Every structure is written in C-alpha cells, then in structure tokens.
mmCIF file of C-alpha atoms in Angstrom:
data_model
loop_
_atom_site.group_PDB
_atom_site.id
_atom_site.type_symbol
_atom_site.label_atom_id
_atom_site.label_comp_id
_atom_site.label_asym_id
_atom_site.label_seq_id
_atom_site.Cartn_x
_atom_site.Cartn_y
_atom_site.Cartn_z
ATOM 1 C CA UNK A 255 -11.708 -1.886 65.014
ATOM 2 C CA UNK A 256 -13.989 0.753 66.466
ATOM 3 C CA UNK A 257 -12.797 2.679 69.453
ATOM 4 C CA UNK A 258 -14.586 1.964 72.705
ATOM 5 C CA UNK A 259 -15.594 4.908 74.916
ATOM 6 C CA UNK A 260 -16.797 4.643 78.490
ATOM 7 C CA UNK A 261 -17.255 6.722 81.597
ATOM 8 C CA UNK A 262 -14.343 6.786 84.003
ATOM 9 C CA UNK A 263 -16.592 5.512 86.769
ATOM 10 C CA UNK A 264 -13.873 4.956 89.409
ATOM 11 C CA UNK A 265 -12.904 8.609 89.019
ATOM 12 C CA UNK A 266 -16.533 9.690 89.489
ATOM 13 C CA UNK A 267 -16.931 7.485 92.543
ATOM 14 C CA UNK A 268 -13.783 8.896 94.109
ATOM 15 C CA UNK A 269 -14.535 12.536 93.353
ATOM 16 C CA UNK A 270 -18.298 12.413 94.036
ATOM 17 C CA UNK A 271 -18.944 9.877 96.832
ATOM 18 C CA UNK A 272 -22.743 10.278 96.848
ATOM 19 C CA UNK A 273 -23.150 10.439 93.093
ATOM 20 C CA UNK A 274 -26.890 9.757 92.920
ATOM 21 C CA UNK A 275 -27.854 12.578 95.277
ATOM 22 C CA UNK A 276 -25.294 14.953 93.768
ATOM 23 C CA UNK A 277 -26.611 14.296 90.264
ATOM 24 C CA UNK A 278 -30.209 14.851 91.369
ATOM 25 C CA UNK A 279 -29.237 18.112 93.052
ATOM 26 C CA UNK A 280 -27.939 19.544 89.762
ATOM 27 C CA UNK A 281 -30.919 18.412 87.685
ATOM 28 C CA UNK A 282 -29.746 15.068 86.320
ATOM 29 C CA UNK A 283 -31.960 12.000 86.517
ATOM 30 C CA UNK A 284 -30.368 9.493 88.949
ATOM 31 C CA UNK A 285 -31.555 6.557 86.805
ATOM 32 C CA UNK A 286 -29.801 8.002 83.747
ATOM 33 C CA UNK A 287 -26.536 8.481 85.627
ATOM 34 C CA UNK A 288 -26.769 4.967 87.085
ATOM 35 C CA UNK A 289 -27.386 3.422 83.642
ATOM 36 C CA UNK A 290 -24.445 5.322 82.148
ATOM 37 C CA UNK A 291 -22.196 4.075 84.938
ATOM 38 C CA UNK A 292 -23.221 0.447 84.521
ATOM 39 C CA UNK A 293 -23.123 0.567 80.724
ATOM 40 C CA UNK A 294 -26.850 -0.021 80.239
ATOM 41 C CA UNK A 295 -26.866 3.240 78.299
ATOM 42 C CA UNK A 296 -23.953 3.486 75.833
ATOM 43 C CA UNK A 297 -21.912 6.601 76.401
ATOM 44 C CA UNK A 298 -22.366 7.549 72.748
ATOM 45 C CA UNK A 299 -26.071 8.072 73.471
ATOM 46 C CA UNK A 300 -25.491 10.412 76.421
ATOM 47 C CA UNK A 301 -26.334 14.080 76.044
ATOM 48 C CA UNK A 302 -23.361 16.426 76.032
ATOM 49 C CA UNK A 303 -25.031 18.463 78.794
ATOM 50 C CA UNK A 304 -25.099 15.364 81.023
ATOM 51 C CA UNK A 305 -21.407 14.651 80.473
ATOM 52 C CA UNK A 306 -20.419 18.267 81.053
ATOM 53 C CA UNK A 307 -22.439 18.336 84.291
ATOM 54 C CA UNK A 308 -20.812 15.115 85.512
ATOM 55 C CA UNK A 309 -17.364 16.487 84.714
ATOM 56 C CA UNK A 310 -18.186 19.650 86.648
ATOM 57 C CA UNK A 311 -19.346 17.597 89.647
ATOM 58 C CA UNK A 312 -16.106 15.623 89.588
ATOM 59 C CA UNK A 313 -13.951 18.700 89.064
ATOM 60 C CA UNK A 314 -12.322 17.137 86.010
ATOM 61 C CA UNK A 315 -12.181 17.664 82.250
ATOM 62 C CA UNK A 316 -14.225 15.721 79.703
ATOM 63 C CA UNK A 317 -11.020 14.027 78.562
ATOM 64 C CA UNK A 318 -10.528 12.681 82.082
ATOM 65 C CA UNK A 319 -14.172 11.647 82.397
ATOM 66 C CA UNK A 320 -14.315 9.696 79.136
ATOM 67 C CA UNK A 321 -12.098 6.628 78.697
ATOM 68 C CA UNK A 322 -11.221 5.917 75.102
ATOM 69 C CA UNK A 323 -10.220 2.439 74.043
ATOM 70 C CA UNK A 324 -11.018 -0.845 75.691
ATOM 71 C CA UNK A 325 -10.483 -4.405 74.552
ATOM 72 C CA UNK A 326 -9.985 -3.217 71.022
ATOM 73 C CA UNK A 327 -6.500 -3.771 69.736
ATOM 74 C CA UNK A 328 -2.973 -5.009 69.914
ATOM 75 C CA UNK A 329 -0.828 -4.307 72.952
ATOM 76 C CA UNK A 330 2.612 -4.114 71.380
ATOM 77 C CA UNK A 331 5.268 -5.515 73.728
ATOM 78 C CA UNK A 332 8.477 -5.001 71.760
ATOM 79 C CA UNK A 333 9.123 -8.754 72.101
ATOM 80 C CA UNK A 334 9.448 -10.157 68.590
ATOM 81 C CA UNK A 335 8.002 -13.626 69.010
ATOM 82 C CA UNK A 336 4.944 -12.281 70.848
ATOM 83 C CA UNK A 337 4.164 -9.358 68.564
ATOM 84 C CA UNK A 338 4.713 -11.410 65.399
ATOM 85 C CA UNK A 339 2.966 -14.666 66.255
ATOM 86 C CA UNK A 340 0.714 -14.158 69.297
ATOM 87 C CA UNK A 341 0.107 -10.463 69.977
ATOM 88 C CA UNK A 342 -1.396 -9.423 73.295
ATOM 89 C CA UNK A 343 -4.889 -7.926 73.308
ATOM 90 C CA UNK A 344 -5.398 -4.755 75.324
ATOM 91 C CA UNK A 345 -7.897 -5.619 78.027
ATOM 92 C CA UNK A 346 -7.720 -9.287 77.055
ATOM 93 C CA UNK A 347 -6.622 -12.480 78.768
ATOM 94 C CA UNK A 348 -3.284 -14.122 78.022
ATOM 95 C CA UNK A 349 -2.633 -17.706 79.098
ATOM 96 C CA UNK A 350 0.890 -19.101 79.499
ATOM 97 C CA UNK A 351 1.242 -22.864 79.101
ATOM 98 C CA UNK A 352 4.612 -24.146 80.241
ATOM 99 C CA UNK A 353 6.463 -26.729 82.242
ATOM 100 C CA UNK A 354 8.325 -25.420 85.271
ATOM 101 C CA UNK A 355 11.697 -23.726 84.838
ATOM 102 C CA UNK A 356 11.272 -22.755 81.186
ATOM 103 C CA UNK A 357 11.057 -19.001 81.743
ATOM 104 C CA UNK A 358 7.343 -18.207 81.932
ATOM 105 C CA UNK A 359 7.648 -16.143 85.125
ATOM 106 C CA UNK A 360 10.675 -14.321 83.694
ATOM 107 C CA UNK A 361 8.517 -13.380 80.701
ATOM 108 C CA UNK A 362 5.898 -11.948 83.066
ATOM 109 C CA UNK A 363 8.598 -9.982 84.894
ATOM 110 C CA UNK A 364 9.775 -8.613 81.560
ATOM 111 C CA UNK A 365 6.248 -7.587 80.564
ATOM 112 C CA UNK A 366 5.814 -5.875 83.930
ATOM 113 C CA UNK A 367 9.071 -3.978 83.369
ATOM 114 C CA UNK A 368 8.158 -2.911 79.847
ATOM 115 C CA UNK A 369 4.634 -1.764 80.615
ATOM 116 C CA UNK A 370 5.596 0.074 83.779
ATOM 117 C CA UNK A 371 7.575 2.316 81.427
ATOM 118 C CA UNK A 372 4.242 3.117 79.739
ATOM 119 C CA UNK A 373 2.550 4.091 83.001
ATOM 120 C CA UNK A 374 0.692 0.826 83.478
ATOM 121 C CA UNK A 375 0.017 -0.316 87.027
ATOM 122 C CA UNK A 376 1.346 -3.875 87.421
ATOM 123 C CA UNK A 377 -0.359 -6.223 89.870
ATOM 124 C CA UNK A 378 0.537 -9.780 90.854
ATOM 125 C CA UNK A 379 -2.149 -11.991 92.385
ATOM 126 C CA UNK A 380 0.265 -14.339 94.093
ATOM 127 C CA UNK A 381 -0.674 -17.952 94.857
ATOM 128 C CA UNK A 382 1.445 -17.728 97.997
ATOM 129 C CA UNK A 383 1.973 -15.207 100.756
ATOM 130 C CA UNK A 384 5.573 -14.085 101.164
ATOM 131 C CA UNK A 385 6.076 -16.042 104.410
ATOM 132 C CA UNK A 386 5.060 -19.277 102.624
ATOM 133 C CA UNK A 387 7.912 -19.052 100.110
ATOM 134 C CA UNK A 388 11.178 -20.892 100.664
ATOM 135 C CA UNK A 389 14.597 -20.059 99.283
ATOM 136 C CA UNK A 390 15.325 -23.679 98.337
ATOM 137 C CA UNK A 391 12.440 -24.037 95.866
ATOM 138 C CA UNK A 392 13.122 -22.742 92.333
ATOM 139 C CA UNK A 393 9.458 -21.958 91.703
ATOM 140 C CA UNK A 394 9.166 -20.076 94.990
ATOM 141 C CA UNK A 395 12.318 -18.138 94.145
ATOM 142 C CA UNK A 396 10.816 -17.146 90.778
ATOM 143 C CA UNK A 397 7.598 -16.061 92.495
ATOM 144 C CA UNK A 398 9.616 -13.889 94.878
ATOM 145 C CA UNK A 399 11.280 -12.253 91.878
ATOM 146 C CA UNK A 400 7.885 -11.648 90.311
ATOM 147 C CA UNK A 401 6.631 -10.100 93.541
ATOM 148 C CA UNK A 402 9.608 -7.751 93.504
ATOM 149 C CA UNK A 403 8.962 -6.754 89.888
ATOM 150 C CA UNK A 404 5.258 -6.017 90.409
ATOM 151 C CA UNK A 405 4.264 -2.639 91.772
ATOM 152 C CA UNK A 406 1.420 -4.184 93.768
ATOM 153 C CA UNK A 407 0.941 -7.683 95.183
ATOM 154 C CA UNK A 408 -1.906 -9.418 96.969
ATOM 155 C CA UNK A 409 -3.031 -12.957 97.739
ATOM 156 C CA UNK A 410 -6.798 -12.642 98.194
ATOM 157 C CA UNK A 411 -9.621 -11.543 95.921
ATOM 158 C CA UNK A 412 -10.487 -8.603 98.170
ATOM 159 C CA UNK A 413 -6.870 -7.408 98.266
ATOM 160 C CA UNK A 414 -6.500 -7.556 94.487
ATOM 161 C CA UNK A 415 -9.845 -5.851 93.884
ATOM 162 C CA UNK A 416 -8.932 -3.039 96.261
ATOM 163 C CA UNK A 417 -5.496 -2.542 94.652
ATOM 164 C CA UNK A 418 -6.950 -2.370 91.146
ATOM 165 C CA UNK A 419 -9.973 -0.293 92.120
ATOM 166 C CA UNK A 420 -7.748 2.398 93.652
ATOM 167 C CA UNK A 421 -5.682 2.819 90.476
ATOM 168 C CA UNK A 422 -7.967 1.894 87.594
ATOM 169 C CA UNK A 423 -9.295 5.389 87.131
ATOM 170 C CA UNK A 424 -5.856 6.690 86.148
ATOM 171 C CA UNK A 425 -3.941 3.670 84.825
ATOM 172 C CA UNK A 426 -4.384 0.712 82.554
ATOM 173 C CA UNK A 427 -3.726 -2.429 84.608
ATOM 174 C CA UNK A 428 -1.502 -5.409 83.835
ATOM 175 C CA UNK A 429 -2.541 -8.200 86.190
ATOM 176 C CA UNK A 430 -0.710 -11.522 86.532
ATOM 177 C CA UNK A 431 -2.521 -14.337 88.310
ATOM 178 C CA UNK A 432 -1.965 -18.030 88.911
ATOM 179 C CA UNK A 433 -4.172 -20.627 87.217
ATOM 180 C CA UNK A 434 -5.801 -21.561 90.520
ATOM 181 C CA UNK A 435 -7.691 -18.225 90.423
ATOM 182 C CA UNK A 436 -9.382 -19.533 87.258
ATOM 183 C CA UNK A 437 -10.125 -22.980 88.692
ATOM 184 C CA UNK A 438 -11.562 -21.481 91.892
ATOM 185 C CA UNK A 439 -13.712 -18.954 90.059
ATOM 186 C CA UNK A 440 -11.902 -16.069 91.751
ATOM 187 C CA UNK A 441 -10.806 -14.435 88.520
ATOM 188 C CA UNK A 442 -14.348 -14.537 87.147
ATOM 189 C CA UNK A 443 -15.639 -12.912 90.340
ATOM 190 C CA UNK A 444 -12.950 -10.225 90.150
ATOM 191 C CA UNK A 445 -13.815 -9.400 86.550
ATOM 192 C CA UNK A 446 -17.502 -9.211 87.398
ATOM 193 C CA UNK A 447 -16.808 -6.736 90.199
ATOM 194 C CA UNK A 448 -14.530 -4.610 88.038
ATOM 195 C CA UNK A 449 -16.867 -4.604 85.050
ATOM 196 C CA UNK A 450 -19.799 -3.572 87.206
ATOM 197 C CA UNK A 451 -18.627 0.009 87.165
ATOM 198 C CA UNK A 452 -16.435 0.139 84.063
ATOM 199 C CA UNK A 453 -12.966 1.632 84.007
ATOM 200 C CA UNK A 454 -9.690 1.419 82.150
ATOM 201 C CA UNK A 455 -8.888 -2.017 80.780
ATOM 202 C CA UNK A 456 -7.321 -4.775 82.854
ATOM 203 C CA UNK A 457 -5.042 -6.983 80.755
ATOM 204 C CA UNK A 458 -4.668 -10.322 82.520
ATOM 205 C CA UNK A 459 -1.757 -12.756 82.273
ATOM 206 C CA UNK A 460 -2.464 -16.248 83.589
ATOM 207 C CA UNK A 461 0.438 -18.473 84.629
ATOM 208 C CA UNK A 462 0.586 -21.996 86.011
ATOM 209 C CA UNK A 463 3.378 -22.376 88.537
ATOM 210 C CA UNK A 464 2.634 -26.112 88.895
ATOM 211 C CA UNK A 465 3.308 -26.899 85.231
ATOM 212 C CA UNK A 466 0.106 -28.961 85.043
ATOM 213 C CA UNK A 467 -1.490 -26.734 82.401
ATOM 214 C CA UNK A 468 0.803 -28.250 79.778
ATOM 215 C CA UNK A 469 -1.158 -31.517 80.083
ATOM 216 C CA UNK A 470 -4.578 -29.902 79.620
ATOM 217 C CA UNK A 471 -6.317 -29.357 76.281
ATOM 218 C CA UNK A 472 -8.038 -26.181 77.518
ATOM 219 C CA UNK A 473 -6.145 -25.184 80.678
ATOM 220 C CA UNK A 474 -7.718 -21.756 81.159
ATOM 221 C CA UNK A 475 -10.940 -21.639 79.183
ATOM 222 C CA UNK A 476 -11.429 -18.930 76.518
ATOM 223 C CA UNK A 477 -8.339 -16.791 75.927
ATOM 224 C CA UNK A 478 -7.432 -13.868 73.706
ATOM 225 C CA UNK A 479 -3.789 -14.962 73.517
ATOM 226 C CA UNK A 480 -2.250 -18.370 74.184
ATOM 227 C CA UNK A 481 1.516 -18.592 74.676
ATOM 228 C CA UNK A 482 2.912 -22.129 74.639
ATOM 229 C CA UNK A 483 6.484 -22.658 75.771
ATOM 230 C CA UNK A 484 8.787 -25.144 74.051
ATOM 231 C CA UNK A 485 11.212 -27.146 76.210
ATOM 232 C CA UNK A 486 13.290 -27.876 73.095
ATOM 233 C CA UNK A 487 14.080 -24.174 72.791
ATOM 234 C CA UNK A 488 15.198 -24.143 76.421
ATOM 235 C CA UNK A 489 17.595 -27.045 75.852
ATOM 236 C CA UNK A 490 19.220 -25.004 73.085
ATOM 237 C CA UNK A 491 19.311 -21.798 75.194
ATOM 238 C CA UNK A 492 16.896 -19.915 72.942
ATOM 239 C CA UNK A 493 14.824 -17.449 74.969
ATOM 240 C CA UNK A 494 12.077 -16.442 75.273
ATOM 241 C CA UNK A 495 11.150 -20.095 74.778
ATOM 242 C CA UNK A 496 7.718 -19.308 73.309
ATOM 243 C CA UNK A 497 6.700 -21.655 70.490
ATOM 244 C CA UNK A 498 5.765 -19.455 67.513
ATOM 245 C CA UNK A 499 3.951 -22.308 65.756
ATOM 246 C CA UNK A 500 1.479 -23.342 68.465
ATOM 247 C CA UNK A 501 0.999 -19.959 70.161
ATOM 248 C CA UNK A 502 -2.083 -18.072 69.001
ATOM 249 C CA UNK A 503 -3.894 -14.748 69.267
ATOM 250 C CA UNK A 504 -7.465 -13.723 68.547
ATOM 251 C CA UNK A 505 -6.072 -10.713 66.683
ATOM 252 C CA UNK A 506 -4.496 -12.973 64.064
ATOM 253 C CA UNK A 507 -6.965 -15.851 64.155
ATOM 254 C CA UNK A 508 -9.755 -13.335 63.610
ATOM 255 C CA UNK A 509 -7.851 -11.541 60.849
ATOM 256 C CA UNK A 510 -7.970 -8.288 62.813
ATOM 257 C CA UNK A 511 -4.324 -7.405 62.229
ATOM 258 C CA UNK A 512 -2.897 -5.564 59.240
ATOM 259 C CA UNK A 513 -2.697 -7.646 56.065
ATOM 260 C CA UNK A 514 1.105 -7.311 55.927
ATOM 261 C CA UNK A 515 1.358 -8.709 59.450
ATOM 262 C CA UNK A 516 -0.990 -11.594 58.662
ATOM 263 C CA UNK A 517 0.837 -12.504 55.478
ATOM 264 C CA UNK A 518 4.315 -12.493 57.034
ATOM 265 C CA UNK A 519 3.117 -14.376 60.121
ATOM 266 C CA UNK A 520 1.495 -17.104 58.012
ATOM 267 C CA UNK A 521 4.583 -17.472 55.821
ATOM 268 C CA UNK A 522 6.822 -17.634 58.892
ATOM 269 C CA UNK A 523 4.659 -20.281 60.599
ATOM 270 C CA UNK A 524 4.718 -22.395 57.458
ATOM 271 C CA UNK A 525 8.511 -22.162 57.303
ATOM 272 C CA UNK A 526 8.943 -23.018 60.999
ATOM 273 C CA UNK A 527 6.586 -26.005 60.813
ATOM 274 C CA UNK A 528 8.638 -27.500 57.988
ATOM 275 C CA UNK A 529 11.875 -26.556 59.759
ATOM 276 C CA UNK A 530 10.791 -28.529 62.845
ATOM 277 C CA UNK A 531 10.205 -31.596 60.657
ATOM 278 C CA UNK A 532 13.564 -31.161 58.972
ATOM 279 C CA UNK A 533 15.380 -30.867 62.309
ATOM 280 C CA UNK A 534 14.449 -34.460 63.084
ATOM 281 C CA UNK A 535 15.722 -35.620 59.696
ATOM 282 C CA UNK A 536 18.965 -33.666 60.062
ATOM 283 C CA UNK A 537 19.530 -35.107 63.542
ATOM 284 C CA UNK A 538 19.188 -38.609 62.110
ATOM 285 C CA UNK A 539 20.885 -38.299 58.698
ATOM 286 C CA UNK A 540 22.697 -34.966 58.544
ATOM 287 C CA UNK A 541 21.921 -31.922 56.421
ATOM 288 C CA UNK A 542 23.591 -33.320 53.309
ATOM 289 C CA UNK A 543 20.793 -35.863 52.846
ATOM 290 C CA UNK A 544 18.245 -33.069 52.347
ATOM 291 C CA UNK A 545 17.134 -31.946 48.911
ATOM 292 C CA UNK A 546 18.309 -28.539 47.719
ATOM 293 C CA UNK A 547 14.888 -27.032 48.446
ATOM 294 C CA UNK A 548 14.698 -28.532 51.933
ATOM 295 C CA UNK A 549 18.256 -27.446 52.684
ATOM 296 C CA UNK A 550 17.321 -23.828 51.935
ATOM 297 C CA UNK A 551 14.204 -24.170 54.090
ATOM 298 C CA UNK A 552 16.216 -25.674 56.941
ATOM 299 C CA UNK A 553 18.825 -22.918 57.008
ATOM 300 C CA UNK A 554 16.209 -20.148 56.762
ATOM 301 C CA UNK A 555 14.342 -21.806 59.615
ATOM 302 C CA UNK A 556 17.547 -21.761 61.658
ATOM 303 C CA UNK A 557 17.976 -18.046 61.011
ATOM 304 C CA UNK A 558 14.374 -17.189 61.819
ATOM 305 C CA UNK A 559 14.420 -19.234 65.030
ATOM 306 C CA UNK A 560 17.626 -17.475 66.095
ATOM 307 C CA UNK A 561 16.168 -14.067 65.164
ATOM 308 C CA UNK A 562 13.233 -14.697 67.521
ATOM 309 C CA UNK A 563 15.600 -14.977 70.490
ATOM 310 C CA UNK A 564 15.865 -11.660 72.313
ATOM 311 C CA UNK A 565 17.695 -10.136 75.296
ATOM 312 C CA UNK A 566 15.439 -9.146 78.200
ATOM 313 C CA UNK A 567 15.950 -6.115 80.403
ATOM 314 C CA UNK A 568 15.248 -8.066 83.593
ATOM 315 C CA UNK A 569 17.842 -10.700 82.635
ATOM 316 C CA UNK A 570 20.721 -8.247 82.070
ATOM 317 C CA UNK A 571 22.486 -9.043 85.391
ATOM 318 C CA UNK A 572 22.596 -12.751 84.472
ATOM 319 C CA UNK A 573 23.132 -12.745 80.697
ATOM 320 C CA UNK A 574 25.265 -9.596 80.489
ATOM 321 C CA UNK A 575 23.324 -8.717 77.353
ATOM 322 C CA UNK A 576 21.604 -5.348 77.139
ATOM 323 C CA UNK A 577 17.825 -5.692 76.870
ATOM 324 C CA UNK A 578 16.248 -4.597 73.611
ATOM 325 C CA UNK A 579 12.775 -3.619 72.462
ATOM 326 C CA UNK A 580 11.898 -4.152 68.811
ATOM 327 C CA UNK A 581 9.030 -2.256 67.150
ATOM 328 C CA UNK A 582 6.639 -4.477 65.232
ATOM 329 C CA UNK A 583 7.599 -2.925 61.890
ATOM 330 C CA UNK A 584 11.263 -3.840 62.458
ATOM 331 C CA UNK A 585 10.343 -7.375 63.525
ATOM 332 C CA UNK A 586 8.182 -7.810 60.429
ATOM 333 C CA UNK A 587 10.858 -6.402 58.145
ATOM 334 C CA UNK A 588 13.564 -8.670 59.595
ATOM 335 C CA UNK A 589 11.322 -11.722 59.275
ATOM 336 C CA UNK A 590 10.417 -10.860 55.675
ATOM 337 C CA UNK A 591 14.096 -10.532 54.745
ATOM 338 C CA UNK A 592 14.825 -13.959 56.221
ATOM 339 C CA UNK A 593 11.844 -15.515 54.414
ATOM 340 C CA UNK A 594 12.826 -13.924 51.101
ATOM 341 C CA UNK A 595 16.416 -15.137 51.351
ATOM 342 C CA UNK A 596 17.875 -11.644 51.411
ATOM 343 C CA UNK A 597 20.185 -12.576 54.314
ATOM 344 C CA UNK A 598 20.990 -16.174 53.315
ATOM 345 C CA UNK A 599 24.711 -15.419 53.221
ATOM 346 C CA UNK A 600 24.854 -14.446 56.920
ATOM 347 C CA UNK A 601 25.696 -17.154 59.501
ATOM 348 C CA UNK A 602 23.099 -18.151 62.062
ATOM 349 C CA UNK A 603 25.198 -16.719 64.910
ATOM 350 C CA UNK A 604 24.596 -13.180 63.640
ATOM 351 C CA UNK A 605 20.844 -13.576 64.251
ATOM 352 C CA UNK A 606 21.083 -14.739 67.859
ATOM 353 C CA UNK A 607 19.964 -12.327 70.588
ATOM 354 C CA UNK A 608 19.740 -9.310 68.327
ATOM 355 C CA UNK A 609 17.136 -6.606 68.086
ATOM 356 C CA UNK A 610 16.243 -5.585 64.565
ATOM 357 C CA UNK A 611 18.409 -6.823 61.713
ATOM 358 C CA UNK A 612 21.212 -4.324 61.134
ATOM 359 C CA UNK A 613 22.642 -5.935 57.986
#
C-alpha cells in the first residue's frame, strides 16, 4: 500500500499560534497554507519552498513537519492470534465483541503495555469517572485496572480531545473507548475534530463493558478489525480467548497482507472450523470413532488452538508466566509446521502458553 504523507498540523499550531498571519508575513498565500492544513491540497502537490518556509516558521526540520504513514498497514502486536487471524490496522478501528469476564479489558491493558514500549500515547475514554467505580463489581474493578494501565484517562469528549490534541503531534495514539461513545455519536464527533487538522494516526479500540454487543449483528458499525471472544476458550483456560475463526480484519479480507500470511491464515481457519465440529463429535462418542483423516485433523486442531494461547505481560503477577511477544514470522512459521504435521509427535501440552515453537 502507498505511504500516506501529511502535514504535522498540531505541531504547526503549537509552534506558530497565528499561522495565517505568520505565513502571509513571509510571502506564503494564507489560502494555500489553510488548504494544506485541512487536506484540501494533497501534501504531494505542495511546493518544496512552501514546506521549507513552514518548517522555518515552526523552528523544526522537514522530517518533523511531514508525517509519513497513516491508515495504511498492519500494526503488529506480537500477539499470535491477533497478528495471524485479525491484524490491527494502524489508524483503524478495532471492535471487541465479548461477554463480561472473558478477558477483553485485559487484552486492552496488554495492548496498552505493548504499544507504550513503542512510544505510543495510550488513552482510555472511560465510561465511568473514578468515583463512580465500586470495588465489589468485577467490571468496575477491570475498568480501574485499565485506567491504571493507560497513560491518560478522561470521561468527556472535550477531555479526550484535549488529551489527544496535546500529544498527537509527537506520538501515534492508541485510544480505547466504550461502545456508548459510538451509540451517542461522541466517537464520530471526536474523529471529525481530530481529522479537521490532520495529525498522526489514532488507532481506536472499542470495548463493550455491558456485554450487550455480543447479541448485536453489527454492534459498532464499520470496523477495520473485529475481535470476537469465545466463552468456550475461557472455560478451558485458553487465553487470550479470541476466536480465530470468526474474528476478521480488513487487511486479510481485502487481500492486503502478504500472500504467505493469507495462505497460512486461510489454511489455519479451515483446520480450526473442522476441529470445532470434531470437538462435538469427540465429546459425544470419543476420538476413536473418528476416521483416520479426521483424527489427524482433530489432533492438529488441538495443537494449533493450544499454540494460540499466550502469556501476557500484564498478567504475570497472577499467572506466574513470563509475558512473551512473538514476531509475525515466528507465528506464521509455527502455524505452518502444525498444519504440515511436522510436530505431530509432540503432545498438546508442549504448545500451551509458549512463544514461538522451539522444537
């Protein structure tokens, strides 16, 4: 995909408060500067002299003035089930569909932790103010934990806009918000205000603390990534409990990923779909009633499902497992080896809560 380039408008606004008059004073047409800032004129059509003059006004380099990359590619998380089956889109919107107490807010905490290491600013648009949360409610307790893991927290549209606006010139933003901001129109308003001036991308994660989204066909409207949680995985202590079969991403649905990734992902989904069917048969009749072909499929499905479990950094105090991050290439290679039967002689237990396959 082509790289997106834009003016770092928040930086200009901060460095040159009266930009229109300042531009006119140094010989630039105010209308041209305004159109560049709002995106009416693509940055690629701007004269180099104009960009150099703007950089001089702001006291910054051209590299600081020009933002490269927008909503253009995969945001690798190091979490196998996400990167393999439903990769995040940089600058996109990710919707989490889950019942309560299945780990969706823990996943958001983990993403905050991981992307803070990459110099992202993490923001939580909380559905509750801190004084409204009670210690006795599990959901409220999880929201408190998410507040603690976010660098910045607010409860109103104006608060969230101000927090993002102050940091968007220097940091990509990872914003988590509750579904009610979608239903109220608040998220749409926020995006309109942020897009008015252009800046670094805001990647948005939408959660539903009520659990009602699981009963809706389209709980959030258009999404770049949809992550559906599976209660069955929770009952078997397999986390993150993201369903690899029903979770989707525009990057894969639109065939925008590498061909190797697409091929392995499609093969893995096919295997896991059949494995889910076979689980019901095995529960009723036992594995010995399966055909030889189905028995192989069942056991490979077991291994792949176990391989997709992964220790989280934020869960270390509770699980006593060291968190791991797995590069996409390692996740793809491990999945391919399972699909090809290379590791058929290894017991399922060796695949549980590992990083990349070491055997």
